[in-house]
Tab-separated table of C-alpha atoms in Angstrom:
chain	number	residue	atom	x	y	z
A	1213	MET	CA	-4.198	173.501	33.788
A	1214	ASP	CA	-5.099	175.901	30.964
A	1215	ASP	CA	-8.033	177.358	32.936
A	1216	LYS	CA	-5.807	177.751	36.000
A	1217	LEU	CA	-3.083	179.416	33.918
A	1218	ASP	CA	-5.569	181.798	32.306
A	1219	GLU	CA	-6.750	182.885	35.748
A	1220	VAL	CA	-3.144	183.635	36.744
A	1221	ILE	CA	-2.449	185.542	33.514
A	1222	LYS	CA	-5.490	187.759	34.117
A	1223	ARG	CA	-3.663	189.178	37.122
A	1224	TYR	CA	-0.920	190.681	34.950
A	1225	PRO	CA	-0.993	193.974	33.023
A	1226	VAL	CA	-0.675	192.293	29.605
A	1227	THR	CA	-2.996	191.270	26.798
A	1228	VAL	CA	-2.136	187.818	25.448
A	1229	LYS	CA	-2.305	187.266	21.693
A	1230	SER	CA	-1.127	183.661	21.717
A	1231	LYS	CA	0.666	181.151	23.913
A	1232	ARG	CA	2.674	177.970	23.481
A	1233	ARG	CA	4.240	175.498	25.837
A	1234	ILE	CA	7.982	175.019	26.151
A	1235	ARG	CA	9.957	172.906	28.601
A	1236	GLY	CA	8.792	173.819	32.096
A	1237	ALA	CA	7.032	177.051	31.094
A	1238	VAL	CA	4.648	178.793	28.717
A	1239	LEU	CA	5.663	181.485	26.242
A	1240	LEU	CA	3.222	184.336	25.742
A	1241	ASP	CA	3.014	186.721	22.807
A	1242	THR	CA	1.573	189.864	24.408
A	1243	ASP	CA	0.987	193.522	23.694
A	1244	LYS	CA	4.117	194.147	25.835
A	1245	GLY	CA	6.284	191.740	23.834
A	1246	ILE	CA	7.317	188.141	24.478
A	1247	CYS	CA	6.872	186.959	28.071
A	1248	MET	CA	7.343	183.663	29.868
A	1249	ILE	CA	5.221	182.384	32.727
A	1250	LYS	CA	6.117	179.449	34.959
A	1251	THR	CA	5.847	178.149	38.511
A	1252	TYR	CA	8.523	179.168	41.008
A	1253	ALA	CA	9.522	176.815	43.826
A	1254	ALA	CA	12.163	178.824	45.690
A	1255	GLY	CA	11.356	181.398	48.359
A	1256	LYS	CA	10.573	185.085	47.963
A	1257	ASN	CA	13.934	186.174	49.395
A	1258	ARG	CA	15.750	184.095	46.804
A	1259	LEU	CA	13.711	185.713	44.035
A	1260	LEU	CA	14.483	189.184	45.414
A	1261	PHE	CA	18.183	188.327	45.356
A	1262	GLU	CA	17.955	187.275	41.695
A	1263	GLU	CA	16.040	190.415	40.765
A	1264	ASN	CA	18.572	192.582	42.607
A	1265	ILE	CA	21.272	191.097	40.403
A	1266	LYS	CA	19.273	191.948	37.286
A	1267	LYS	CA	18.697	195.467	38.616
A	1268	LEU	CA	22.453	195.825	39.033
A	1269	LEU	CA	22.888	194.841	35.399
A	1270	ILE	CA	20.142	197.120	34.114
A	1271	ASP	CA	21.448	200.069	36.146
A	1272	GLY	CA	24.917	199.282	34.769
A	1273	GLY	CA	23.699	199.577	31.189
A	1274	TYR	CA	23.001	195.895	30.470
A	1275	SER	CA	19.249	195.438	30.005
A	1276	ASP	CA	19.119	192.135	28.081
A	1277	VAL	CA	17.987	189.967	31.007
A	1278	ASP	CA	14.825	188.032	31.879
A	1279	TYR	CA	13.581	190.367	34.618
A	1280	VAL	CA	10.351	189.512	36.442
A	1281	ILE	CA	7.186	191.445	35.563
A	1282	PRO	CA	5.069	192.348	38.648
A	1283	ASN	CA	1.368	191.487	38.684
A	1284	THR	CA	-1.342	194.148	38.951
A	1285	ASP	CA	-0.872	194.197	42.747
A	1286	GLY	CA	2.821	194.945	42.333
A	1287	GLU	CA	3.858	191.484	43.537
A	1288	LEU	CA	6.580	189.399	41.884
A	1289	LEU	CA	4.851	186.097	42.671
A	1290	THR	CA	1.230	185.140	42.029
A	1291	ASP	CA	-0.513	182.327	43.935
A	1292	ASP	CA	-3.187	180.167	42.307
A	1293	ASN	CA	-5.977	178.268	44.071
A	1294	SER	CA	-3.890	175.072	44.207
A	1295	GLY	CA	-1.048	176.606	46.183
A	1296	ASN	CA	1.298	177.032	43.225
A	1297	ARG	CA	3.358	180.224	42.906
A	1298	TRP	CA	3.825	181.723	39.463
A	1299	LEU	CA	6.047	184.408	38.009
A	1300	MET	CA	6.088	186.161	34.664
A	1301	LYS	CA	9.372	187.164	33.040
A	1302	LYS	CA	10.406	189.269	30.098
A	1303	TRP	CA	11.501	186.936	27.293
A	1304	TYR	CA	13.107	187.212	23.872
A	1305	ASN	CA	12.997	185.748	20.388
A	1306	GLY	CA	16.289	184.289	19.289
A	1307	GLU	CA	18.378	181.132	19.250
A	1308	GLU	CA	20.640	179.233	21.631
A	1309	CYS	CA	24.381	179.642	21.193
A	1310	ASP	CA	25.840	176.965	18.909
A	1311	ILE	CA	28.999	176.093	20.846
A	1312	LYS	CA	30.568	174.543	17.763
A	1313	ASP	CA	30.450	177.915	15.980
A	1314	ILE	CA	33.397	180.058	17.100
A	1315	HIS	CA	31.754	183.197	15.670
A	1316	LYS	CA	28.895	182.743	18.151
A	1317	VAL	CA	30.987	181.497	21.063
A	1318	LEU	CA	33.336	184.495	21.209
A	1319	PRO	CA	30.613	187.153	21.701
A	1320	VAL	CA	29.142	184.975	24.438
A	1321	SER	CA	32.521	184.866	26.201
A	1322	ALA	CA	32.856	188.655	25.921
A	1323	ASN	CA	29.306	189.021	27.227
A	1324	MET	CA	30.208	186.988	30.307
A	1325	ALA	CA	33.068	189.354	31.078
A	1326	VAL	CA	30.732	192.358	30.770
A	1327	LEU	CA	28.317	190.724	33.212
A	1328	HIS	CA	31.111	190.014	35.677
A	1329	LYS	CA	32.269	193.641	35.635
A	1330	ILE	CA	28.785	194.856	36.526
A	1331	MET	CA	27.740	192.058	38.917
A	1332	VAL	CA	29.480	193.442	41.996
A	1333	MET	CA	27.046	193.869	44.869
A	1334	GLY	CA	29.274	195.097	47.685
A	1335	GLN	CA	28.612	194.145	51.294
A	1336	LYS	CA	24.855	194.745	51.060
A	1337	ASN	CA	22.283	193.957	48.398
A	1338	ALA	CA	19.850	196.436	46.894
A	1339	GLU	CA	17.452	195.979	49.815
A	1340	GLY	CA	20.148	197.016	52.297
A	1341	MET	CA	20.461	193.494	53.719
A	1342	PRO	CA	23.878	191.949	54.410
A	1343	VAL	CA	24.992	189.518	51.728
A	1344	LYS	CA	25.228	185.909	52.896
A	1345	THR	CA	27.245	183.260	51.095
A	1346	LYS	CA	28.817	179.861	51.605
A	1347	LYS	CA	32.386	179.272	50.553
A	1348	MET	CA	32.998	176.796	47.741
A	1349	ASP	CA	36.077	175.025	49.102
A	1350	LEU	CA	37.748	173.852	45.902
A	1351	GLN	CA	40.679	172.411	47.833
A	1352	SER	CA	38.392	170.057	49.754
A	1353	ILE	CA	36.424	169.237	46.611
A	1354	PHE	CA	39.572	168.234	44.701
A	1355	LEU	CA	40.797	166.174	47.661
A	1356	ARG	CA	37.472	164.368	48.031
A	1357	HIS	CA	37.193	163.646	44.318
A	1358	ASN	CA	40.738	162.282	44.190
A	1359	LYS	CA	39.947	159.906	47.053
A	1360	GLU	CA	36.816	158.757	45.233
A	1361	ILE	CA	38.780	158.033	42.043
A	1362	LYS	CA	41.329	156.033	44.012
A	1363	ARG	CA	38.633	154.118	45.920
A	1364	VAL	CA	36.808	153.138	42.710
A	1365	HIS	CA	40.091	152.024	41.137
A	1366	SER	CA	40.771	149.729	44.110
A	1367	TYR	CA	37.214	148.365	43.949
A	1368	ILE	CA	37.413	147.525	40.233
A	1369	ARG	CA	40.889	146.042	40.519
A	1370	GLU	CA	39.671	143.524	43.099
A	1371	LYS	CA	36.723	142.383	40.966
A	1372	ARG	CA	37.154	139.007	39.307
A	1373	GLN	CA	35.037	139.732	36.246
A	1374	LYS	CA	35.256	143.137	34.653
A	1375	ASN	CA	33.173	144.657	31.881
A	1376	GLU	CA	34.540	146.883	29.109
A	1377	MET	CA	33.954	150.110	30.981
A	1378	GLU	CA	35.676	148.820	34.100
A	1379	ILE	CA	38.689	147.747	32.057
A	1380	CYS	CA	38.788	151.188	30.435
A	1381	LEU	CA	38.606	152.853	33.866
A	1382	LEU	CA	41.526	150.749	35.067
A	1383	ASN	CA	43.632	151.504	32.005
A	1384	SER	CA	42.992	155.258	32.178
A	1385	TYR	CA	43.253	155.593	35.967
A	1386	GLN	CA	46.930	156.497	36.316
A	1387	ASN	CA	46.803	159.380	33.839
A	1388	PHE	CA	43.708	161.037	35.295
A	1389	PHE	CA	44.575	160.363	38.941
A	1390	GLU	CA	47.957	162.048	38.490
A	1391	GLN	CA	46.241	165.044	36.884
A	1392	GLY	CA	43.893	165.299	39.860
A	1393	ASN	CA	46.792	165.286	42.309
A	1394	VAL	CA	48.756	167.881	40.329
A	1395	ALA	CA	45.680	170.121	40.134
A	1396	GLU	CA	45.146	169.774	43.887
A	1397	GLU	CA	48.755	170.760	44.628
A	1398	PHE	CA	48.674	173.631	42.141
A	1399	LEU	CA	45.497	175.001	43.708
A	1400	LYS	CA	47.222	175.197	47.109
A	1401	ASP	CA	49.628	177.826	45.756
A	1402	SER	CA	47.134	179.616	43.509
A	1403	GLY	CA	46.025	182.262	45.995
A	1404	TYR	CA	42.503	180.800	46.057
A	1405	ASP	CA	41.811	181.864	49.659
A	1406	LYS	CA	42.878	185.443	48.915
A	1407	LEU	CA	40.710	185.480	45.799
A	1408	TYR	CA	37.731	184.208	47.754
A	1409	GLU	CA	38.168	186.835	50.484
A	1410	GLU	CA	38.272	189.577	47.839
A	1411	THR	CA	35.192	188.074	46.184
A	1412	VAL	CA	33.178	188.258	49.403
A	1413	ARG	CA	34.489	191.716	50.313
A	1414	HIS	CA	33.411	193.156	46.963
A	1415	GLY	CA	30.271	191.029	46.654
A	1416	ARG	CA	31.182	189.633	43.246
A	1417	ILE	CA	28.447	187.514	41.719
A	1418	VAL	CA	28.787	184.347	39.690
A	1419	HIS	CA	25.948	183.401	37.311
A	1420	GLY	CA	26.308	179.746	38.259
A	1421	SER	CA	24.867	178.282	35.062
A	1422	TYR	CA	26.360	180.282	32.206
A	1423	ASN	CA	25.860	177.878	29.291
A	1424	TYR	CA	24.213	177.757	25.885
A	1425	HIS	CA	20.832	176.827	27.400
A	1426	ASN	CA	20.707	180.164	29.230
A	1427	ILE	CA	22.017	182.409	26.469
A	1428	ILE	CA	19.797	183.755	23.688
A	1429	LEU	CA	21.342	185.243	20.553
A	1430	SER	CA	19.200	187.769	18.709
A	1431	GLY	CA	21.103	189.511	15.929
A	1432	ASP	CA	24.049	191.245	17.583
A	1433	ARG	CA	22.469	191.011	21.033
A	1434	VAL	CA	23.543	188.466	23.646
A	1435	ILE	CA	20.734	187.942	26.166
A	1436	THR	CA	21.413	186.317	29.539
A	1437	THR	CA	18.677	184.371	31.329
A	1438	ASN	CA	18.004	182.070	34.284
A	1439	PHE	CA	19.884	183.410	37.305
A	1440	GLU	CA	18.502	180.681	39.598
A	1441	ARG	CA	22.016	179.508	40.554
A	1442	ALA	CA	23.570	182.951	40.863
A	1443	ASP	CA	25.406	183.640	44.110
A	1444	ILE	CA	28.337	185.477	45.626
A	1445	GLY	CA	31.248	183.470	44.274
A	1446	ILE	CA	34.472	183.360	42.298
A	1447	GLN	CA	33.465	184.571	38.870
A	1448	ILE	CA	36.199	182.700	37.061
A	1449	ILE	CA	34.201	179.509	37.699
A	1450	ASP	CA	31.649	180.745	35.133
A	1451	LEU	CA	34.427	181.042	32.561
A	1452	TYR	CA	35.777	177.602	33.446
A	1453	ASP	CA	32.360	175.914	33.155
A	1454	PHE	CA	31.637	177.554	29.813
A	1455	LEU	CA	35.134	176.920	28.461
A	1456	ARG	CA	35.207	173.253	29.474
A	1457	LYS	CA	31.859	172.483	27.852
A	1458	VAL	CA	32.835	174.256	24.632
A	1459	MET	CA	36.183	172.474	24.538
A	1460	GLU	CA	34.606	169.051	25.085
A	1461	LYS	CA	32.246	169.658	22.163
A	1462	ASN	CA	35.129	170.868	19.978
A	1463	SER	CA	37.575	168.030	20.799
A	1464	TRP	CA	39.746	170.419	22.849
A	1465	ASN	CA	40.679	172.515	19.833
A	1466	MET	CA	43.547	174.631	21.146
A	1467	GLU	CA	42.846	177.760	19.086
A	1468	THR	CA	39.194	177.808	20.135
A	1469	GLY	CA	40.058	177.659	23.838
A	1470	ILE	CA	42.730	180.361	23.665
A	1471	GLN	CA	40.407	182.674	21.719
A	1472	ILE	CA	37.649	182.268	24.328
A	1473	ILE	CA	40.004	183.261	27.158
A	1474	GLU	CA	41.456	186.172	25.186
A	1475	GLU	CA	37.989	187.449	24.252
A	1476	TYR	CA	36.979	187.441	27.919
A	1477	ASN	CA	40.250	189.137	28.867
A	1478	LYS	CA	39.597	192.000	26.437
A	1479	GLN	CA	36.489	192.987	28.388
A	1480	ARG	CA	37.642	192.109	31.896
A	1481	LYS	CA	41.306	191.614	32.722
A	1482	LEU	CA	41.909	188.442	34.694
A	1483	GLY	CA	43.803	188.881	37.953
A	1484	LYS	CA	46.874	186.848	38.875
A	1485	GLU	CA	45.000	184.573	41.290
A	1486	GLU	CA	42.115	184.156	38.836
A	1487	GLN	CA	44.510	182.968	36.143
A	1488	LYS	CA	46.020	180.348	38.457
A	1489	VAL	CA	42.644	179.119	39.708
A	1490	LEU	CA	41.364	178.883	36.127
A	1491	TYR	CA	44.363	176.773	35.162
A	1492	ALA	CA	43.886	174.493	38.200
A	1493	LEU	CA	40.219	174.001	37.285
A	1494	LEU	CA	41.065	173.190	33.665
A	1495	LEU	CA	43.796	170.788	34.780
A	1496	TYR	CA	41.460	168.831	37.039
A	1497	PRO	CA	39.838	165.885	35.132
A	1498	GLU	CA	36.285	166.765	36.172
A	1499	LYS	CA	34.530	164.851	33.402
A	1500	TYR	CA	36.480	161.701	34.239
A	1501	TRP	CA	35.604	162.043	37.929
A	1502	LYS	CA	31.909	162.465	37.049
A	1503	LEU	CA	31.895	159.214	35.094
A	1504	VAL	CA	33.720	157.424	37.914
A	1505	ASN	CA	31.128	158.787	40.337
A	1506	PHE	CA	28.194	157.759	38.109
A	1507	TYR	CA	29.657	154.278	37.821
A	1508	TYR	CA	30.257	153.800	41.540
A	1509	ASN	CA	26.843	155.103	42.620
A	1510	GLY	CA	24.919	153.260	39.906
A	1511	LYS	CA	24.089	149.625	39.274
A	1512	LYS	CA	27.276	147.656	38.751
A	1513	SER	CA	25.482	144.564	37.464
A	1514	TRP	CA	25.148	146.178	34.018
A	1515	MET	CA	27.209	148.567	31.974
A	1516	SER	CA	25.830	151.905	30.785
A	1517	ALA	CA	26.645	152.005	27.074
A	1518	LYS	CA	26.186	155.785	27.075
A	1519	ASN	CA	28.680	156.335	29.885
A	1520	TYR	CA	31.124	153.900	28.296
A	1521	GLU	CA	30.966	155.921	25.072
A	1522	LYS	CA	31.602	159.106	27.075
A	1523	LEU	CA	34.600	157.511	28.762
A	1524	GLN	CA	36.035	156.400	25.423
A	1525	ARG	CA	35.533	159.904	24.038
A	1526	ILE	CA	37.300	161.487	27.027
A	1527	CYS	CA	40.264	159.147	26.605
A	1528	SER	CA	40.429	159.752	22.846
A	1529	GLN	CA	40.551	163.522	23.423
A	1530	GLU	CA	43.391	163.395	25.939
A	1531	GLN	CA	46.162	164.174	23.455
A	1532	GLU	CA	44.436	167.351	22.264
A	1533	ARG	CA	43.490	168.268	25.832
A	1534	HIS	CA	47.161	168.042	26.896
A	1535	LYS	CA	48.159	170.302	23.997
A	1536	PHE	CA	45.578	172.855	25.093
A	1537	LEU	CA	46.668	172.694	28.756
A	1538	LYS	CA	50.284	173.207	27.748
A	1539	GLU	CA	49.381	176.269	25.685
A	1540	VAL	CA	46.957	177.726	28.222
A	1541	LYS	CA	49.602	177.404	30.945
A	1542	LYS	CA	51.871	179.693	28.897
A	1543	LEU	CA	49.010	182.165	28.576
A	1544	LEU	CA	47.896	182.170	32.220
A	1545	ILE	CA	50.888	181.336	34.410
């Protein structure tokens, strides 16, 4: 593998001083700075779409992204003799965002808002091609998930012998199922369809995986990486995903959640429909549904201790989560 990698690296306009392996890639210390090289499985058009997004950001004054470095032939992808396709990206020294440190979380929230302001592609991408996208139908997703929760509840209730996790799922069902139904009804009147139509018309881009794994902090700089899941989509979903994960790690601390939303709002004012959709997303018990789904699709002859611990933690955080939802409703609605 090392010989094969060295042959690929020779086709790039860099001189390597040292290299070290990280998860799924190799970091290179070069005369052009830190770079990363890894295999790329998606197609060329997908890569062009990702690079167009980064070009939008760079042209908009935001250059702290992991843009692809062309090889000596000017190509973004490099084939080796085994049929693998490689790419080299600009990389950075720094650290992941500690989502338990509010002083690091807030700049990351503000950074997201800055990205969202710039990541507006219009009806055509930088290559002049029409933008294609597939609607994320949240209404259908909520409805389907609610049916799954109800189906699993009925299945467990009819079992003669129940393990600890199944008993916990039964005892917590009513609370979370009601939340799912309320969120589904609230979403109907949120203006989601209008928001989606505006999103497509303006070509607004969602990062799709905006979390601490894909953010590098280097001094005062917030660097955004890994746009593999970026697409035309409702940008507020990025904020929801980031906010939910931070809140879960911080036991739904109300002040932390409100500060994250306010910090985003300082850089990019949330619209009326965005506020309602964000509240509906926060109201939906996604983590609970995920555990229900894992349980139902896994082996039922044994109990996953890890998932049982997660379920207990979710239930123990419900009081603080309700306090946060009550406060965030005042802020958003």
